Short mmCIF file of C-alpha atoms in Angstrom, two decimals:
data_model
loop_
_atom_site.label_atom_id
_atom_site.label_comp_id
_atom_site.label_asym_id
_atom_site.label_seq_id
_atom_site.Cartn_x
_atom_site.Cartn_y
_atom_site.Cartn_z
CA UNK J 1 3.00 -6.34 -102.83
CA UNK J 2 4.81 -3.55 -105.02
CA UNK J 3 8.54 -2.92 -103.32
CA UNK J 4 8.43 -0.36 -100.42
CA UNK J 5 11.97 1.21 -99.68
CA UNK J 6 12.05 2.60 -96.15
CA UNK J 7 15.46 4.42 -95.57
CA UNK J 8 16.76 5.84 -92.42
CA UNK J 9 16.48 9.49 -90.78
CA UNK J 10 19.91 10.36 -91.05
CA UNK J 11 19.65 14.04 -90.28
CA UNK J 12 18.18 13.44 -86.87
CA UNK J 13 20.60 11.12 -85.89
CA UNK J 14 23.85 12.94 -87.23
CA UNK J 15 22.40 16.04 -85.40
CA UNK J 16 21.80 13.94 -82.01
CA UNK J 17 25.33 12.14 -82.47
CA UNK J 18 26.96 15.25 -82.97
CA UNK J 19 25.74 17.11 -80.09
CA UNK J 20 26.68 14.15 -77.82
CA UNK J 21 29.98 13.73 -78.92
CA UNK J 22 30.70 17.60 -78.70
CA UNK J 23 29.50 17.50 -75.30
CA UNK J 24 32.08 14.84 -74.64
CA UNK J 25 35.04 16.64 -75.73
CA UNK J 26 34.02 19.82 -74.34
CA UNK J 27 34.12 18.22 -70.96
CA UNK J 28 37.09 16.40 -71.29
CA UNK J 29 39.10 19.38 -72.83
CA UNK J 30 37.46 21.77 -70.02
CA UNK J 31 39.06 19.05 -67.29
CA UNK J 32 42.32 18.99 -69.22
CA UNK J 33 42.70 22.98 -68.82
CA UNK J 34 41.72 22.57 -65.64
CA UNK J 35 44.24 20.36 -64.10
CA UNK J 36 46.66 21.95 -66.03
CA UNK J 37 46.11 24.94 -64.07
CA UNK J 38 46.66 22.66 -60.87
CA UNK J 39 49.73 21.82 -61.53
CA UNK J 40 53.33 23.76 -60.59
CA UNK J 41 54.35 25.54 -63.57
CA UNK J 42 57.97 22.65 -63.51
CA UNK J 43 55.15 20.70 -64.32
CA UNK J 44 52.96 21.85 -66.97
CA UNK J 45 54.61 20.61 -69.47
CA UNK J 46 55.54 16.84 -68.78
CA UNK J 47 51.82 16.80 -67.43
CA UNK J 48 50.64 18.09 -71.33
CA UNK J 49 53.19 15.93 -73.27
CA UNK J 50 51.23 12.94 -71.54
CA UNK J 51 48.01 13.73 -71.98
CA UNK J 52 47.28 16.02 -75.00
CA UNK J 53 48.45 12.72 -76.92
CA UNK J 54 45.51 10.87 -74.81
CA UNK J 55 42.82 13.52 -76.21
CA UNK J 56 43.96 13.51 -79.42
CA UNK J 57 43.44 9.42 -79.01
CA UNK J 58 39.88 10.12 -77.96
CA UNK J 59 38.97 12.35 -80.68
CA UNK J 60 40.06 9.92 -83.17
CA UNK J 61 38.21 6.85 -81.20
CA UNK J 62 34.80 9.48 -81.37
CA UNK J 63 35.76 10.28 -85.06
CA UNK J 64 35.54 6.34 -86.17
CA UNK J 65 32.48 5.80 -84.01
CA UNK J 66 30.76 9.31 -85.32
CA UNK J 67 31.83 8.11 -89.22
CA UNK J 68 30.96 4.74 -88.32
CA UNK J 69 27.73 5.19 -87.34
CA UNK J 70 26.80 7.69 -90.27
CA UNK J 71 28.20 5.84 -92.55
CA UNK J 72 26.00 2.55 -92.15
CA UNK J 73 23.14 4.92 -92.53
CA UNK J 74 23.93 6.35 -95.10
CA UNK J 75 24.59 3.18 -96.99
CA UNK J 76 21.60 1.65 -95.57
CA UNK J 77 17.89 1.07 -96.13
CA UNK J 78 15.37 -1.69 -95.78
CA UNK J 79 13.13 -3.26 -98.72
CA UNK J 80 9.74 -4.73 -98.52
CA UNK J 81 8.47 -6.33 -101.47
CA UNK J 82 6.83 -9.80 -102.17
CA UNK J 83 6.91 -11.15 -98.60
CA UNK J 84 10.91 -10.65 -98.11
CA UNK J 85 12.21 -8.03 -95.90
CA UNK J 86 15.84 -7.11 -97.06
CA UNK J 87 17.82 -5.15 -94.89
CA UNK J 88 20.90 -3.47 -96.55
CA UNK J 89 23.75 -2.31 -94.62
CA UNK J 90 27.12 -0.59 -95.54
CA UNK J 91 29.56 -2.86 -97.91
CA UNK J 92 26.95 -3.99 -99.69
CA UNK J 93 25.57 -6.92 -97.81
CA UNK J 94 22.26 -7.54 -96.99
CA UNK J 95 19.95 -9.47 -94.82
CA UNK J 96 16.81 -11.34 -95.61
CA UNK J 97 14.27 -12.67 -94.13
CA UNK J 98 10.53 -13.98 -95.23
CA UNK J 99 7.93 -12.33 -93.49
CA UNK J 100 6.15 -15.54 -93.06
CA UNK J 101 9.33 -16.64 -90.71
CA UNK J 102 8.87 -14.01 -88.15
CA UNK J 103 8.48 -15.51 -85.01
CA UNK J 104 8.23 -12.37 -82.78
CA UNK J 105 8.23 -8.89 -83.33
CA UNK J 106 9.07 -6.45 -80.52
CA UNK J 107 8.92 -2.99 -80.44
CA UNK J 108 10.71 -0.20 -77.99
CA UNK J 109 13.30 2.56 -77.63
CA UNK J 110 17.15 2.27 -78.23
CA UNK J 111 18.62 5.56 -76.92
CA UNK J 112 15.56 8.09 -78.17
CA UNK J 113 14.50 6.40 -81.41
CA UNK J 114 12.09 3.66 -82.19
CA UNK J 115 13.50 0.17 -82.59
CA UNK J 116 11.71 -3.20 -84.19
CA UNK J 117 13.27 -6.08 -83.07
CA UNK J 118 12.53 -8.88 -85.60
CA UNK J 119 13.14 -12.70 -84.38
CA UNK J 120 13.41 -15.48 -86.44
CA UNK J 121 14.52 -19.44 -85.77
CA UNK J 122 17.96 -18.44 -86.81
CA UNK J 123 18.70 -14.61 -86.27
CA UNK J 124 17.67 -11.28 -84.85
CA UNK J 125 16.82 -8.25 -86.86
CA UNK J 126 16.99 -4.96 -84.97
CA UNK J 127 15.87 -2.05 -87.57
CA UNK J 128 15.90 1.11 -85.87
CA UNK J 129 15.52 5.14 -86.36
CA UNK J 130 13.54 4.38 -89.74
CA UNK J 131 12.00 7.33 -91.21
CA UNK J 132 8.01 5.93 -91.63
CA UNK J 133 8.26 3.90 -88.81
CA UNK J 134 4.85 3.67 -88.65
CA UNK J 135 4.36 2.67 -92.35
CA UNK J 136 6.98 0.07 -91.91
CA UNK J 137 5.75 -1.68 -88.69
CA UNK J 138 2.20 -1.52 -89.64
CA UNK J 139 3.41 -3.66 -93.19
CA UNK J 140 5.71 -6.36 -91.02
CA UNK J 141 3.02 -6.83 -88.53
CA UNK J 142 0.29 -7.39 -91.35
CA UNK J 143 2.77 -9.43 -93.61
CA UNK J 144 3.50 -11.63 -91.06
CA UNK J 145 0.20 -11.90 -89.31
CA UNK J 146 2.16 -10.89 -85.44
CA UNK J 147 1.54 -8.01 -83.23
CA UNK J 148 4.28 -6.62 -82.73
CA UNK J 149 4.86 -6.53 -78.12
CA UNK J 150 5.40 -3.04 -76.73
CA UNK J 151 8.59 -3.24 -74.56
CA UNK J 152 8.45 -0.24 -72.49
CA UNK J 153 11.65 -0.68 -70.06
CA UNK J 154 14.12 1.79 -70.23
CA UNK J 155 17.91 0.76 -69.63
CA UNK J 156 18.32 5.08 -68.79
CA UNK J 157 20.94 6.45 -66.81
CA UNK J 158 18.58 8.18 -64.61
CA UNK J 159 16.86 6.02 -62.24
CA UNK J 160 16.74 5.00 -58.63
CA UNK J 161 19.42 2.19 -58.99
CA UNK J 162 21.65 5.30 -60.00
CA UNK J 163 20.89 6.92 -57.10
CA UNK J 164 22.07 3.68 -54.83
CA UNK J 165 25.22 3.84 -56.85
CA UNK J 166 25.94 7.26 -55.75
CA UNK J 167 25.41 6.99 -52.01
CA UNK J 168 29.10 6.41 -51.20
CA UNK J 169 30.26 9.25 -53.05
CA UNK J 170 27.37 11.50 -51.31
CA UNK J 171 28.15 10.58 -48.23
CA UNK J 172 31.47 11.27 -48.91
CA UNK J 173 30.59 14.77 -50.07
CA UNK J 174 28.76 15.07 -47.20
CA UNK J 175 31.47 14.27 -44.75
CA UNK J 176 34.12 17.16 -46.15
CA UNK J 177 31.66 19.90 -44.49
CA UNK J 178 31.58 18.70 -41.36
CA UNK J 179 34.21 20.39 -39.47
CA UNK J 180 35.07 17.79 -37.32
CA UNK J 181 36.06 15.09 -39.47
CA UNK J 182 37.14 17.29 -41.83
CA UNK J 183 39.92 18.46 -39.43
CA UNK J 184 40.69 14.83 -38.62
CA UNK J 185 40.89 13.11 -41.22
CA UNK J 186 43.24 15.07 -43.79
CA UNK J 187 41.83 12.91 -46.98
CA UNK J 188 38.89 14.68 -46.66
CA UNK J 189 39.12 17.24 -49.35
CA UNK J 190 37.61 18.30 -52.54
CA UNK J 191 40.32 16.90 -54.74
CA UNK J 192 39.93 13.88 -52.96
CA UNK J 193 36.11 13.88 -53.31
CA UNK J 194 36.21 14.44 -57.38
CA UNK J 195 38.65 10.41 -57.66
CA UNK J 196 36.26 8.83 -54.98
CA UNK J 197 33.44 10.26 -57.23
CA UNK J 198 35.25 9.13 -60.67
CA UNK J 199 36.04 5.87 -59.21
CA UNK J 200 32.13 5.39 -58.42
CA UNK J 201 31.11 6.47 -61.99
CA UNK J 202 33.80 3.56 -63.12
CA UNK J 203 32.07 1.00 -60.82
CA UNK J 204 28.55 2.50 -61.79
CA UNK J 205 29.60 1.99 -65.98
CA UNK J 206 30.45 -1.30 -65.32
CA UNK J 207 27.24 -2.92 -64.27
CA UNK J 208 25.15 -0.32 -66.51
CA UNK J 209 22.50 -1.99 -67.56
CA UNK J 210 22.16 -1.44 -71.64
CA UNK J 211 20.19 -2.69 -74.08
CA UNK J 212 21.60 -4.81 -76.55
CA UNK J 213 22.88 -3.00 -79.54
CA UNK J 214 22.83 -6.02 -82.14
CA UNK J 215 24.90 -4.44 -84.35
CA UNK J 216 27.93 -2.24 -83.17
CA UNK J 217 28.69 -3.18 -79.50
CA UNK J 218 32.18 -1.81 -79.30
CA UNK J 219 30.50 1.78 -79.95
CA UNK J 220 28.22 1.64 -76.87
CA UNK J 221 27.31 4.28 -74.76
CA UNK J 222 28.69 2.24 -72.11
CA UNK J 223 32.24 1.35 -73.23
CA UNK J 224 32.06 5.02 -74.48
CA UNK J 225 31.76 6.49 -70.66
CA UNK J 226 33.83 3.89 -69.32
CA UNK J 227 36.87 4.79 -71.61
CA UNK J 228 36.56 8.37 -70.70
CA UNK J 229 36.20 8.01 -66.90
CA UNK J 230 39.40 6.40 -66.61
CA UNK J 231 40.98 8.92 -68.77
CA UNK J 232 39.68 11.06 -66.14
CA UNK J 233 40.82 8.76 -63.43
CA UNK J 234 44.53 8.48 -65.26
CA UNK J 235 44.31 12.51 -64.95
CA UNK J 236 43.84 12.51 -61.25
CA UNK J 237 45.82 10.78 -60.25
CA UNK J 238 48.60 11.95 -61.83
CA UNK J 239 47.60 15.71 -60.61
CA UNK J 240 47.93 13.94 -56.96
CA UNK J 241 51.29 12.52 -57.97
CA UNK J 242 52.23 15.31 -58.94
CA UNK J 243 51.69 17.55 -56.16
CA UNK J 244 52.97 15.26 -53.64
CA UNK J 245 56.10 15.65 -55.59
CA UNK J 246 56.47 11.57 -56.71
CA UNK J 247 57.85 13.18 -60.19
CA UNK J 248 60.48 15.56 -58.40
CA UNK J 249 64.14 14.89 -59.12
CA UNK J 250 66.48 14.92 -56.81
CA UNK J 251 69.06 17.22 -57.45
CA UNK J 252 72.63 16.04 -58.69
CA UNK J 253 75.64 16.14 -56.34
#
């Protein structure tokens, strides 16, 4: 078989990556102002020198996972070529495997691209978000003599376990417009409302089911969400703190 480079589709991803993580700091620098706002003017500033520092940490932690990420593509690509598949990563190593070794070959989604996971004796080979993916999964299934198994579950964000997460937080919702509990029970506010609601997203990222990543688990989408709810959380509660006056001096005599 003459040598068949397949290399990855960089362009789609970098767009899809960048998007996200804009998103993400859009949000989180829209909440910032926000609070800011919340606060008494006394404390503005005490209330920034805290957590500007925080979002400048996040943009670097996005940074290395957006350059990360890119740069293992870019550095990347996968060789076919007399009955060896060679996957090449960024540094300069590479992975190889004999066709003839392949003990199972599975084939579904990772986020929104298509993913062949390929299993030998000794390792796992995920290869995802190639350009021909077609081309190159029709060549490893006929190289190695498998069919490759269509695994069709998603691990989304959007689906009726979700919704079971979030009944707490609705009911909760629920409960601040009705007058009479409303009146009784003072807690029941909207401030109040957005940490019970933060606190269930924490819980919620926590047992998020996810599919395995193979390669870069400390990037995930999950550790990603979790790290940024409690920098949400962190910002709450301070705001709370705040108001209540737990940062107030007491005057000198």
């Amino acid at each position: 078989m003459n040598k068949k480079v397949f290399l990855y589709n960089i362009e789609s991803f970098r767009k899809k990556l960048l998007l996200r993580t804009s998103i993400v700091l859009s949000m989180f620098a829209l909440f910032l102002i926000y609070n800011t706002f919340q606060l008494p003017g006394s404390e503005r500033g005490k209330f920034l020198m805290i957590f500007v520092p925080l979002f400048f940490l996040l943009v670097w932690f996005l940074k290395k996972s957006f350059n990360k990420q890119i740069d293992i593509l870019k550095n990347g690509r996968v060789e076919i070529e007399g009955g060896m598949l060679k996957q090449f990563v960024s540094g300069g190593s590479c992975s190889t495997v004999r066709l003839k070794d392949i003990e199972k070959i599975i084939h579904d989604k990772f986020g929104s691209y298509d993913r062949l996971v390929i299993e030998t004796k000794e390792k796992i080979y995920p290869i995802v978000n190639i350009k021909d993916f077609a081309e190159f999964k029709q060549i490893v299934e006929s190289s190695s003599n498998l069919k490759a198994e269509l695994d069709e579950t998603e691990a989304g964000i959007y689906t009726i376990r979700t919704a079971l997460f979030f009944i707490p937080s609705l009911l909760f919702v629920a409960a601040i417009y009705i007058p009479a509990l409303a009146t009784q029970f003072s807690f029941l506010n909207k401030q109040t409302a957005m940490l019970f609601i933060n606190i269930n997203l924490i819980i919620f990222f926590l047992y998020m089911p996810e599919k395995k990543n193979y390669i870069l688990p400390g990037f995930s989408l999950k550790r990603r969400m979790l790290f940024i709810s409690l920098m949400i959380f962190f910002f709450q509660v301070y705001t709370a703190l705040s108001k209540a006056g737990v940062f107030d001096r007491e005057p000198k005599i």
